[in-house]
PDB file of C-alpha atoms in Angstrom:
ATOM      1  CA  MET A   1      67.971-121.486 -64.419  1.00  0.00           C
ATOM      2  CA  LYS A   2      64.168-120.682 -63.281  1.00  0.00           C
ATOM      3  CA  ALA A   3      62.897-117.242 -63.717  1.00  0.00           C
ATOM      4  CA  GLU A   4      60.620-115.558 -61.619  1.00  0.00           C
ATOM      5  CA  LEU A   5      58.876-112.088 -62.183  1.00  0.00           C
ATOM      6  CA  VAL A   6      60.405-109.270 -59.949  1.00  0.00           C
ATOM      7  CA  TRP A   7      58.465-106.081 -61.002  1.00  0.00           C
ATOM      8  CA  SER A   8      55.448-106.312 -62.984  1.00  0.00           C
ATOM      9  CA  VAL A   9      55.799-103.217 -64.436  1.00  0.00           C
ATOM     10  CA  GLY A  10      53.141-104.083 -67.495  1.00  0.00           C
ATOM     11  CA  ALA A  11      55.925-102.325 -70.097  1.00  0.00           C
ATOM     12  CA  ARG A  12      54.081-102.103 -73.544  1.00  0.00           C
ATOM     13  CA  LEU A  13      57.623-102.132 -74.760  1.00  0.00           C
ATOM     14  CA  GLY A  14      60.206-102.926 -72.118  1.00  0.00           C
ATOM     15  CA  GLU A  15      63.766-102.500 -73.419  1.00  0.00           C
ATOM     16  CA  GLY A  16      66.921-101.663 -72.910  1.00  0.00           C
ATOM     17  CA  PRO A  17      68.265-102.744 -69.516  1.00  0.00           C
ATOM     18  CA  LEU A  18      71.482-101.453 -67.881  1.00  0.00           C
ATOM     19  CA  TRP A  19      73.016-102.916 -65.016  1.00  0.00           C
ATOM     20  CA  VAL A  20      74.398 -99.729 -62.853  1.00  0.00           C
ATOM     21  CA  PRO A  21      76.903-101.879 -59.677  1.00  0.00           C
ATOM     22  CA  GLU A  22      78.022 -98.864 -58.480  1.00  0.00           C
ATOM     23  CA  ARG A  23      74.635 -97.993 -57.301  1.00  0.00           C
ATOM     24  CA  GLY A  24      72.975-101.574 -57.489  1.00  0.00           C
ATOM     25  CA  TRP A  25      70.827 -99.908 -59.905  1.00  0.00           C
ATOM     26  CA  LEU A  26      68.911-101.207 -62.614  1.00  0.00           C
ATOM     27  CA  TRP A  27      67.533 -99.067 -65.155  1.00  0.00           C
ATOM     28  CA  PHE A  28      65.437 -99.670 -68.496  1.00  0.00           C
ATOM     29  CA  VAL A  29      62.651 -98.363 -71.115  1.00  0.00           C
ATOM     30  CA  ASP A  30      59.427 -98.841 -71.988  1.00  0.00           C
ATOM     31  CA  ILE A  31      59.573 -97.903 -75.835  1.00  0.00           C
ATOM     32  CA  LYS A  32      56.139 -96.990 -76.134  1.00  0.00           C
ATOM     33  CA  GLN A  33      55.332 -95.471 -73.293  1.00  0.00           C
ATOM     34  CA  GLY A  34      57.782 -92.716 -73.250  1.00  0.00           C
ATOM     35  CA  VAL A  35      58.798 -93.947 -69.557  1.00  0.00           C
ATOM     36  CA  LEU A  36      62.564 -94.915 -68.065  1.00  0.00           C
ATOM     37  CA  HIS A  37      62.141 -97.151 -64.764  1.00  0.00           C
ATOM     38  CA  ARG A  38      64.567 -97.800 -62.358  1.00  0.00           C
ATOM     39  CA  PHE A  39      64.868-100.907 -60.033  1.00  0.00           C
ATOM     40  CA  THR A  40      66.891-101.142 -57.195  1.00  0.00           C
ATOM     41  CA  PRO A  41      66.664-104.847 -55.961  1.00  0.00           C
ATOM     42  CA  GLU A  42      68.241-104.309 -52.879  1.00  0.00           C
ATOM     43  CA  GLY A  43      65.289-102.999 -50.849  1.00  0.00           C
ATOM     44  CA  GLY A  44      62.996-103.555 -53.867  1.00  0.00           C
ATOM     45  CA  ALA A  45      62.220 -99.983 -54.742  1.00  0.00           C
ATOM     46  CA  ARG A  46      61.038 -99.197 -58.047  1.00  0.00           C
ATOM     47  CA  ASN A  47      61.249 -95.592 -59.924  1.00  0.00           C
ATOM     48  CA  SER A  48      59.973 -94.835 -63.205  1.00  0.00           C
ATOM     49  CA  PHE A  49      60.692 -91.583 -65.092  1.00  0.00           C
ATOM     50  CA  PRO A  50      58.158 -90.318 -67.353  1.00  0.00           C
ATOM     51  CA  LEU A  51      60.044 -89.158 -70.593  1.00  0.00           C
ATOM     52  CA  GLY A  52      57.887 -88.923 -73.789  1.00  0.00           C
ATOM     53  CA  GLY A  53      58.831 -89.791 -77.066  1.00  0.00           C
ATOM     54  CA  GLN A  54      60.360 -93.211 -77.647  1.00  0.00           C
ATOM     55  CA  PRO A  55      63.281 -93.704 -75.412  1.00  0.00           C
ATOM     56  CA  SER A  56      64.713 -97.239 -76.933  1.00  0.00           C
ATOM     57  CA  PHE A  57      68.335 -97.658 -74.484  1.00  0.00           C
ATOM     58  CA  VAL A  58      69.713 -96.503 -71.973  1.00  0.00           C
ATOM     59  CA  VAL A  59      74.039 -96.418 -71.436  1.00  0.00           C
ATOM     60  CA  ALA A  60      76.111 -95.018 -68.488  1.00  0.00           C
ATOM     61  CA  ALA A  61      78.313 -91.783 -69.275  1.00  0.00           C
ATOM     62  CA  ASP A  62      81.537 -91.276 -67.790  1.00  0.00           C
ATOM     63  CA  ASP A  63      80.036 -87.426 -66.282  1.00  0.00           C
ATOM     64  CA  GLY A  64      78.000 -89.233 -63.529  1.00  0.00           C
ATOM     65  CA  GLY A  65      74.343 -89.644 -65.712  1.00  0.00           C
ATOM     66  CA  LEU A  66      73.038 -91.567 -68.468  1.00  0.00           C
ATOM     67  CA  VAL A  67      72.544 -91.456 -72.495  1.00  0.00           C
ATOM     68  CA  ILE A  68      69.637 -92.243 -73.727  1.00  0.00           C
ATOM     69  CA  GLY A  69      68.442 -92.751 -77.071  1.00  0.00           C
ATOM     70  CA  SER A  70      64.944 -91.404 -78.017  1.00  0.00           C
ATOM     71  CA  ASP A  71      63.127 -91.074 -81.625  1.00  0.00           C
ATOM     72  CA  LEU A  72      66.208 -89.929 -83.678  1.00  0.00           C
ATOM     73  CA  GLN A  73      67.632 -87.837 -81.411  1.00  0.00           C
ATOM     74  CA  LEU A  74      70.579 -88.722 -78.361  1.00  0.00           C
ATOM     75  CA  PHE A  75      70.072 -87.386 -74.708  1.00  0.00           C
ATOM     76  CA  GLY A  76      72.241 -86.564 -71.618  1.00  0.00           C
ATOM     77  CA  PHE A  77      69.723 -87.738 -68.820  1.00  0.00           C
ATOM     78  CA  ARG A  78      69.675 -87.046 -64.854  1.00  0.00           C
ATOM     79  CA  PRO A  79      67.075 -87.776 -62.635  1.00  0.00           C
ATOM     80  CA  GLU A  80      67.119 -84.015 -61.140  1.00  0.00           C
ATOM     81  CA  THR A  81      67.633 -82.565 -64.540  1.00  0.00           C
ATOM     82  CA  GLY A  82      65.273 -84.510 -67.026  1.00  0.00           C
ATOM     83  CA  LEU A  83      66.933 -84.907 -70.868  1.00  0.00           C
ATOM     84  CA  THR A  84      69.154 -82.359 -72.142  1.00  0.00           C
ATOM     85  CA  PRO A  85      69.730 -82.909 -76.039  1.00  0.00           C
ATOM     86  CA  LEU A  86      73.003 -84.012 -77.285  1.00  0.00           C
ATOM     87  CA  VAL A  87      73.403 -85.090 -80.757  1.00  0.00           C
ATOM     88  CA  ALA A  88      70.954 -85.102 -83.824  1.00  0.00           C
ATOM     89  CA  VAL A  89      71.084 -89.109 -85.273  1.00  0.00           C
ATOM     90  CA  PRO A  90      70.805 -88.431 -89.337  1.00  0.00           C
ATOM     91  CA  ALA A  91      68.719 -91.482 -89.903  1.00  0.00           C
ATOM     92  CA  THR A  92      65.937 -92.134 -92.564  1.00  0.00           C
ATOM     93  CA  PRO A  93      62.866 -90.138 -91.493  1.00  0.00           C
ATOM     94  CA  GLY A  94      60.198 -92.362 -90.348  1.00  0.00           C
ATOM     95  CA  ASP A  95      63.441 -95.018 -88.457  1.00  0.00           C
ATOM     96  CA  ARG A  96      63.821 -94.426 -84.449  1.00  0.00           C
ATOM     97  CA  THR A  97      66.407 -95.575 -82.183  1.00  0.00           C
ATOM     98  CA  ASN A  98      66.446 -99.017 -80.981  1.00  0.00           C
ATOM     99  CA  ASP A  99      69.211-100.705 -78.732  1.00  0.00           C
ATOM    100  CA  GLY A 100      72.753 -99.786 -77.616  1.00  0.00           C
ATOM    101  CA  CYS A 101      76.083-100.525 -76.275  1.00  0.00           C
ATOM    102  CA  VAL A 102      79.228 -98.927 -75.217  1.00  0.00           C
ATOM    103  CA  ASP A 103      82.883-100.202 -76.106  1.00  0.00           C
ATOM    104  CA  ARG A 104      85.896 -99.761 -73.970  1.00  0.00           C
ATOM    105  CA  ALA A 105      87.085 -96.791 -75.744  1.00  0.00           C
ATOM    106  CA  GLY A 106      84.337 -95.255 -74.514  1.00  0.00           C
ATOM    107  CA  ARG A 107      82.390 -94.805 -77.674  1.00  0.00           C
ATOM    108  CA  LEU A 108      78.899 -95.998 -78.194  1.00  0.00           C
ATOM    109  CA  TRP A 109      77.107 -98.122 -80.801  1.00  0.00           C
ATOM    110  CA  PHE A 110      73.690 -98.315 -81.359  1.00  0.00           C
ATOM    111  CA  GLY A 111      70.710 -99.253 -84.194  1.00  0.00           C
ATOM    112  CA  THR A 112      67.895 -97.740 -85.747  1.00  0.00           C
ATOM    113  CA  MET A 113      65.169 -99.119 -87.057  1.00  0.00           C
ATOM    114  CA  HIS A 114      62.097 -98.699 -89.147  1.00  0.00           C
ATOM    115  CA  ASP A 115      59.186 -97.409 -87.156  1.00  0.00           C
ATOM    116  CA  GLY A 116      56.904 -99.027 -89.058  1.00  0.00           C
ATOM    117  CA  GLU A 117      58.807-102.151 -89.519  1.00  0.00           C
ATOM    118  CA  ARG A 118      58.133-102.416 -93.449  1.00  0.00           C
ATOM    119  CA  ASP A 119      61.397-101.246 -94.855  1.00  0.00           C
ATOM    120  CA  ALA A 120      65.780-102.130 -94.323  1.00  0.00           C
ATOM    121  CA  THR A 121      66.334 -98.860 -93.303  1.00  0.00           C
ATOM    122  CA  GLY A 122      67.904-100.108 -89.983  1.00  0.00           C
ATOM    123  CA  ARG A 123      72.034 -99.227 -89.106  1.00  0.00           C
ATOM    124  CA  ILE A 124      74.184 -99.620 -86.570  1.00  0.00           C
ATOM    125  CA  TRP A 125      75.948 -96.085 -85.852  1.00  0.00           C
ATOM    126  CA  CYS A 126      78.601 -95.384 -83.939  1.00  0.00           C
ATOM    127  CA  TYR A 127      79.265 -92.236 -81.628  1.00  0.00           C
ATOM    128  CA  ARG A 128      82.209 -91.163 -80.843  1.00  0.00           C
ATOM    129  CA  HIS A 129      83.597 -87.745 -78.057  1.00  0.00           C
ATOM    130  CA  GLY A 130      83.335 -85.050 -79.606  1.00  0.00           C
ATOM    131  CA  ALA A 131      81.898 -86.163 -82.708  1.00  0.00           C
ATOM    132  CA  ALA A 132      79.403 -83.613 -84.772  1.00  0.00           C
ATOM    133  CA  ALA A 133      77.242 -86.887 -85.293  1.00  0.00           C
ATOM    134  CA  PRO A 134      77.156 -90.628 -85.350  1.00  0.00           C
ATOM    135  CA  GLU A 135      78.121 -92.266 -88.207  1.00  0.00           C
ATOM    136  CA  PRO A 136      76.405 -95.357 -89.928  1.00  0.00           C
ATOM    137  CA  LEU A 137      79.013 -98.536 -90.443  1.00  0.00           C
ATOM    138  CA  ALA A 138      76.719-101.785 -90.428  1.00  0.00           C
ATOM    139  CA  GLY A 139      73.191-102.685 -91.365  1.00  0.00           C
ATOM    140  CA  GLY A 140      71.021-102.856 -93.928  1.00  0.00           C
ATOM    141  CA  CYS A 141      67.717-104.265 -92.479  1.00  0.00           C
ATOM    142  CA  VAL A 142      64.345-103.799 -90.819  1.00  0.00           C
ATOM    143  CA  ILE A 143      64.727-104.549 -86.925  1.00  0.00           C
ATOM    144  CA  THR A 144      68.354-104.326 -85.978  1.00  0.00           C
ATOM    145  CA  ASN A 145      68.737-105.412 -82.742  1.00  0.00           C
ATOM    146  CA  GLY A 146      72.273-105.394 -80.125  1.00  0.00           C
ATOM    147  CA  PRO A 147      74.775-104.513 -80.585  1.00  0.00           C
ATOM    148  CA  ALA A 148      77.096-105.808 -77.858  1.00  0.00           C
ATOM    149  CA  VAL A 149      80.300-105.962 -77.803  1.00  0.00           C
ATOM    150  CA  SER A 150      82.910-108.819 -76.183  1.00  0.00           C
ATOM    151  CA  PRO A 151      84.224-108.338 -73.153  1.00  0.00           C
ATOM    152  CA  ASP A 152      87.916-108.221 -74.770  1.00  0.00           C
ATOM    153  CA  GLY A 153      86.567-105.689 -77.089  1.00  0.00           C
ATOM    154  CA  ALA A 154      87.098-107.248 -79.849  1.00  0.00           C
ATOM    155  CA  TRP A 155      84.043-108.295 -81.598  1.00  0.00           C
ATOM    156  CA  LEU A 156      80.861-106.230 -81.980  1.00  0.00           C
ATOM    157  CA  TYR A 157      77.536-108.241 -82.445  1.00  0.00           C
ATOM    158  CA  HIS A 158      74.163-107.390 -83.778  1.00  0.00           C
ATOM    159  CA  VAL A 159      70.688-108.350 -85.244  1.00  0.00           C
ATOM    160  CA  ASP A 160      68.983-108.612 -88.426  1.00  0.00           C
ATOM    161  CA  THR A 161      65.708-109.631 -86.057  1.00  0.00           C
ATOM    162  CA  LEU A 162      63.498-110.758 -88.601  1.00  0.00           C
ATOM    163  CA  ALA A 163      66.068-112.743 -90.863  1.00  0.00           C
ATOM    164  CA  GLY A 164      66.824-114.282 -87.063  1.00  0.00           C
ATOM    165  CA  ILE A 165      70.891-113.397 -88.240  1.00  0.00           C
ATOM    166  CA  ILE A 166      73.385-112.867 -85.354  1.00  0.00           C
ATOM    167  CA  TRP A 167      76.629-110.716 -87.332  1.00  0.00           C
ATOM    168  CA  ARG A 168      79.978-110.930 -85.635  1.00  0.00           C
ATOM    169  CA  HIS A 169      82.130-107.982 -86.773  1.00  0.00           C
ATOM    170  CA  ALA A 170      85.809-107.829 -85.912  1.00  0.00           C
ATOM    171  CA  LEU A 171      86.294-104.503 -83.933  1.00  0.00           C
ATOM    172  CA  HIS A 172      89.326-102.703 -84.588  1.00  0.00           C
ATOM    173  CA  ASP A 173      91.559-100.348 -81.974  1.00  0.00           C
ATOM    174  CA  ASP A 174      90.278 -97.226 -83.932  1.00  0.00           C
ATOM    175  CA  GLY A 175      86.639 -98.419 -84.514  1.00  0.00           C
ATOM    176  CA  GLY A 176      86.303 -99.480 -87.735  1.00  0.00           C
ATOM    177  CA  LEU A 177      84.898-103.048 -87.966  1.00  0.00           C
ATOM    178  CA  GLY A 178      85.401-106.212 -90.065  1.00  0.00           C
ATOM    179  CA  PRO A 179      83.337-107.410 -92.711  1.00  0.00           C
ATOM    180  CA  GLY A 180      80.391-109.209 -90.869  1.00  0.00           C
ATOM    181  CA  THR A 181      80.016-112.973 -90.442  1.00  0.00           C
ATOM    182  CA  ARG A 182      77.149-115.036 -89.567  1.00  0.00           C
ATOM    183  CA  PHE A 183      77.769-115.697 -85.785  1.00  0.00           C
ATOM    184  CA  ALA A 184      74.600-118.049 -85.290  1.00  0.00           C
ATOM    185  CA  GLU A 185      71.170-118.164 -87.617  1.00  0.00           C
ATOM    186  CA  ILE A 186      67.895-118.531 -84.964  1.00  0.00           C
ATOM    187  CA  ALA A 187      64.845-120.513 -86.916  1.00  0.00           C
ATOM    188  CA  PRO A 188      61.562-118.863 -86.824  1.00  0.00           C
ATOM    189  CA  SER A 189      60.066-121.649 -84.704  1.00  0.00           C
ATOM    190  CA  GLU A 190      62.150-120.771 -81.994  1.00  0.00           C
ATOM    191  CA  GLY A 191      61.111-116.932 -81.736  1.00  0.00           C
ATOM    192  CA  HIS A 192      63.109-114.002 -83.304  1.00  0.00           C
ATOM    193  CA  PRO A 193      66.566-113.090 -81.909  1.00  0.00           C
ATOM    194  CA  ASP A 194      66.141-109.573 -79.794  1.00  0.00           C
ATOM    195  CA  GLY A 195      68.223-107.283 -77.583  1.00  0.00           C
ATOM    196  CA  ILE A 196      71.825-109.300 -76.583  1.00  0.00           C
ATOM    197  CA  VAL A 197      74.514-108.880 -74.281  1.00  0.00           C
ATOM    198  CA  CYS A 198      77.698-110.673 -73.863  1.00  0.00           C
ATOM    199  CA  ASP A 199      79.450-112.496 -70.212  1.00  0.00           C
ATOM    200  CA  ALA A 200      82.520-112.238 -68.804  1.00  0.00           C
ATOM    201  CA  GLU A 201      83.299-115.055 -70.973  1.00  0.00           C
ATOM    202  CA  GLY A 202      82.593-113.666 -74.175  1.00  0.00           C
ATOM    203  CA  GLY A 203      79.353-115.723 -74.433  1.00  0.00           C
ATOM    204  CA  LEU A 204      76.463-114.108 -75.768  1.00  0.00           C
ATOM    205  CA  TRP A 205      73.035-114.402 -74.550  1.00  0.00           C
ATOM    206  CA  VAL A 206      69.345-113.744 -76.893  1.00  0.00           C
ATOM    207  CA  ALA A 207      66.583-112.711 -76.144  1.00  0.00           C
ATOM    208  CA  LEU A 208      63.802-114.726 -78.704  1.00  0.00           C
ATOM    209  CA  TRP A 209      60.556-112.514 -79.244  1.00  0.00           C
ATOM    210  CA  GLY A 210      57.966-114.629 -79.266  1.00  0.00           C
ATOM    211  CA  GLY A 211      59.783-117.774 -78.367  1.00  0.00           C
ATOM    212  CA  ALA A 212      59.310-117.238 -74.444  1.00  0.00           C
ATOM    213  CA  ALA A 213      62.781-117.803 -74.012  1.00  0.00           C
ATOM    214  CA  ALA A 214      66.923-116.819 -73.584  1.00  0.00           C
ATOM    215  CA  VAL A 215      69.619-119.026 -75.372  1.00  0.00           C
ATOM    216  CA  ARG A 216      73.538-118.442 -74.796  1.00  0.00           C
ATOM    217  CA  TYR A 217      75.615-118.786 -77.780  1.00  0.00           C
ATOM    218  CA  SER A 218      79.793-119.876 -76.493  1.00  0.00           C
ATOM    219  CA  PRO A 219      81.899-117.474 -78.373  1.00  0.00           C
ATOM    220  CA  ALA A 220      82.323-120.106 -80.767  1.00  0.00           C
ATOM    221  CA  GLY A 221      78.787-120.049 -81.571  1.00  0.00           C
ATOM    222  CA  GLN A 222      77.482-123.317 -80.048  1.00  0.00           C
ATOM    223  CA  ARG A 223      74.583-122.967 -78.035  1.00  0.00           C
ATOM    224  CA  THR A 224      75.311-123.433 -74.450  1.00  0.00           C
ATOM    225  CA  ASP A 225      72.050-122.726 -71.961  1.00  0.00           C
ATOM    226  CA  ARG A 226      67.970-122.153 -73.170  1.00  0.00           C
ATOM    227  CA  VAL A 227      66.255-120.465 -70.230  1.00  0.00           C
ATOM    228  CA  ALA A 228      62.236-120.798 -70.338  1.00  0.00           C
ATOM    229  CA  LEU A 229      60.658-117.472 -69.718  1.00  0.00           C
ATOM    230  CA  PRO A 230      57.218-116.876 -68.276  1.00  0.00           C
ATOM    231  CA  CYS A 231      56.685-114.296 -71.316  1.00  0.00           C
ATOM    232  CA  ALA A 232      55.830-114.638 -74.587  1.00  0.00           C
ATOM    233  CA  GLN A 233      58.096-111.495 -75.929  1.00  0.00           C
ATOM    234  CA  PRO A 234      61.192-111.139 -73.836  1.00  0.00           C
ATOM    235  CA  THR A 235      63.351-108.108 -75.481  1.00  0.00           C
ATOM    236  CA  LYS A 236      66.867-107.965 -73.789  1.00  0.00           C
ATOM    237  CA  LEU A 237      69.064-109.424 -70.736  1.00  0.00           C
ATOM    238  CA  ALA A 238      71.203-107.551 -68.699  1.00  0.00           C
ATOM    239  CA  LEU A 239      73.365-109.217 -66.210  1.00  0.00           C
ATOM    240  CA  GLY A 240      73.863-107.595 -63.071  1.00  0.00           C
ATOM    241  CA  GLY A 241      72.994-108.106 -59.353  1.00  0.00           C
ATOM    242  CA  ARG A 242      76.030-108.296 -56.383  1.00  0.00           C
ATOM    243  CA  ASP A 243      78.134-110.592 -58.338  1.00  0.00           C
ATOM    244  CA  LEU A 244      76.936-110.173 -61.589  1.00  0.00           C
ATOM    245  CA  ARG A 245      75.555-113.540 -61.763  1.00  0.00           C
ATOM    246  CA  THR A 246      71.631-112.455 -62.027  1.00  0.00           C
ATOM    247  CA  ALA A 247      69.944-112.321 -65.647  1.00  0.00           C
ATOM    248  CA  TYR A 248      67.264-109.241 -65.424  1.00  0.00           C
ATOM    249  CA  VAL A 249      65.066-109.551 -68.604  1.00  0.00           C
ATOM    250  CA  THR A 250      62.830-107.089 -69.898  1.00  0.00           C
ATOM    251  CA  SER A 251      59.978-107.777 -72.261  1.00  0.00           C
ATOM    252  CA  ALA A 252      56.811-106.624 -73.709  1.00  0.00           C
ATOM    253  CA  ALA A 253      53.248-106.320 -74.465  1.00  0.00           C
ATOM    254  CA  ILE A 254      52.418-104.834 -76.902  1.00  0.00           C
ATOM    255  CA  GLY A 255      49.841-107.382 -79.215  1.00  0.00           C
ATOM    256  CA  LEU A 256      49.077-109.585 -76.367  1.00  0.00           C
ATOM    257  CA  ASP A 257      45.835-110.410 -74.583  1.00  0.00           C
ATOM    258  CA  PRO A 258      46.761-109.840 -71.080  1.00  0.00           C
ATOM    259  CA  ALA A 259      44.380-112.446 -70.049  1.00  0.00           C
ATOM    260  CA  ALA A 260      46.288-115.072 -71.822  1.00  0.00           C
ATOM    261  CA  HIS A 261      49.139-113.213 -70.997  1.00  0.00           C
ATOM    262  CA  PRO A 262      49.346-112.100 -67.494  1.00  0.00           C
ATOM    263  CA  HIS A 263      53.233-111.231 -66.937  1.00  0.00           C
ATOM    264  CA  ALA A 264      53.294-109.345 -69.938  1.00  0.00           C
ATOM    265  CA  GLY A 265      55.550-106.601 -70.302  1.00  0.00           C
ATOM    266  CA  GLY A 266      56.970-107.859 -66.294  1.00  0.00           C
ATOM    267  CA  LEU A 267      60.710-107.305 -65.872  1.00  0.00           C
ATOM    268  CA  PHE A 268      62.179-110.825 -65.010  1.00  0.00           C
ATOM    269  CA  ALA A 269      65.160-112.646 -63.328  1.00  0.00           C
ATOM    270  CA  PHE A 270      66.991-115.861 -62.990  1.00  0.00           C
ATOM    271  CA  GLU A 271      70.462-116.928 -61.957  1.00  0.00           C
ATOM    272  CA  VAL A 272      73.662-117.294 -64.576  1.00  0.00           C
ATOM    273  CA  ALA A 273      76.826-119.535 -64.206  1.00  0.00           C
ATOM    274  CA  VAL A 274      78.895-116.983 -65.787  1.00  0.00           C
ATOM    275  CA  PRO A 275      78.897-113.381 -64.326  1.00  0.00           C
ATOM    276  CA  GLY A 276      78.469-110.377 -66.401  1.00  0.00           C
ATOM    277  CA  PHE A 277      80.886-107.234 -66.365  1.00  0.00           C
ATOM    278  CA  ALA A 278      80.486-103.677 -65.951  1.00  0.00           C
ATOM    279  CA  ALA A 279      79.621-102.338 -68.506  1.00  0.00           C
ATOM    280  CA  PRO A 280      81.956 -99.446 -70.237  1.00  0.00           C
ATOM    281  CA  LYS A 281      80.762 -95.746 -69.768  1.00  0.00           C
ATOM    282  CA  VAL A 282      80.286 -93.341 -72.935  1.00  0.00           C
ATOM    283  CA  ALA A 283      82.929 -90.675 -72.784  1.00  0.00           C
ATOM    284  CA  LEU A 284      81.190 -87.327 -73.255  1.00  0.00           C
TER     285      LEU A 284
END
């Protein structure tokens, strides 16, 4: 598995890649420049939508649009109309949204983190259709990442990035979570675990910030793959392409010397053996 640069987009903090199979689009954000990007592999089209704020994740919605988390707010988005406020996130002032995903019941799961990366105020939240506000259900760390939900809907994973721990909870039918158990631990010498995504077998891919690599774990927590990346700070993978076997990887240039890291902030791709699965849509 060899990674290649597919868009030298120069993201300060690229994040949140989402593959939309029915359109053949890859969406992702640049948190610190406040931009939503769209890449179309078939034909190579590249589009950018300035949003302002700090958009941190993008997920598909069942009304045909998108839902974006930014600062402490959830928004609907369509390219032709822009952002529409949905609901505020009642998190600690000074926090912001980070990563997000959707489970098979259409519930939105996302993290918040301390924007200054000092205080352990980060939480994992769940937003359900019709709710007045999202509900915090897990976390308690400085930088949350993930969450990701297994393809059978049985497990929810999330990351304590600074501690190097990937946590796993049983995900109940009513949206409740079982106690967290340590699924994997990553030594600081390998980098910091960042965004995660599950594949069709329930394997878990994690990007290693500062480690210039992505690694895969089996559902049993055994490491099965490691892919070196031509960027020091990969942030998250999405599994897409025609057969869902192309891993698209966002990355960050923030804090790096451009002369020493010419591809930092780019979008990368490599092929995987186990395909992904179509991401569920948020119920609005």
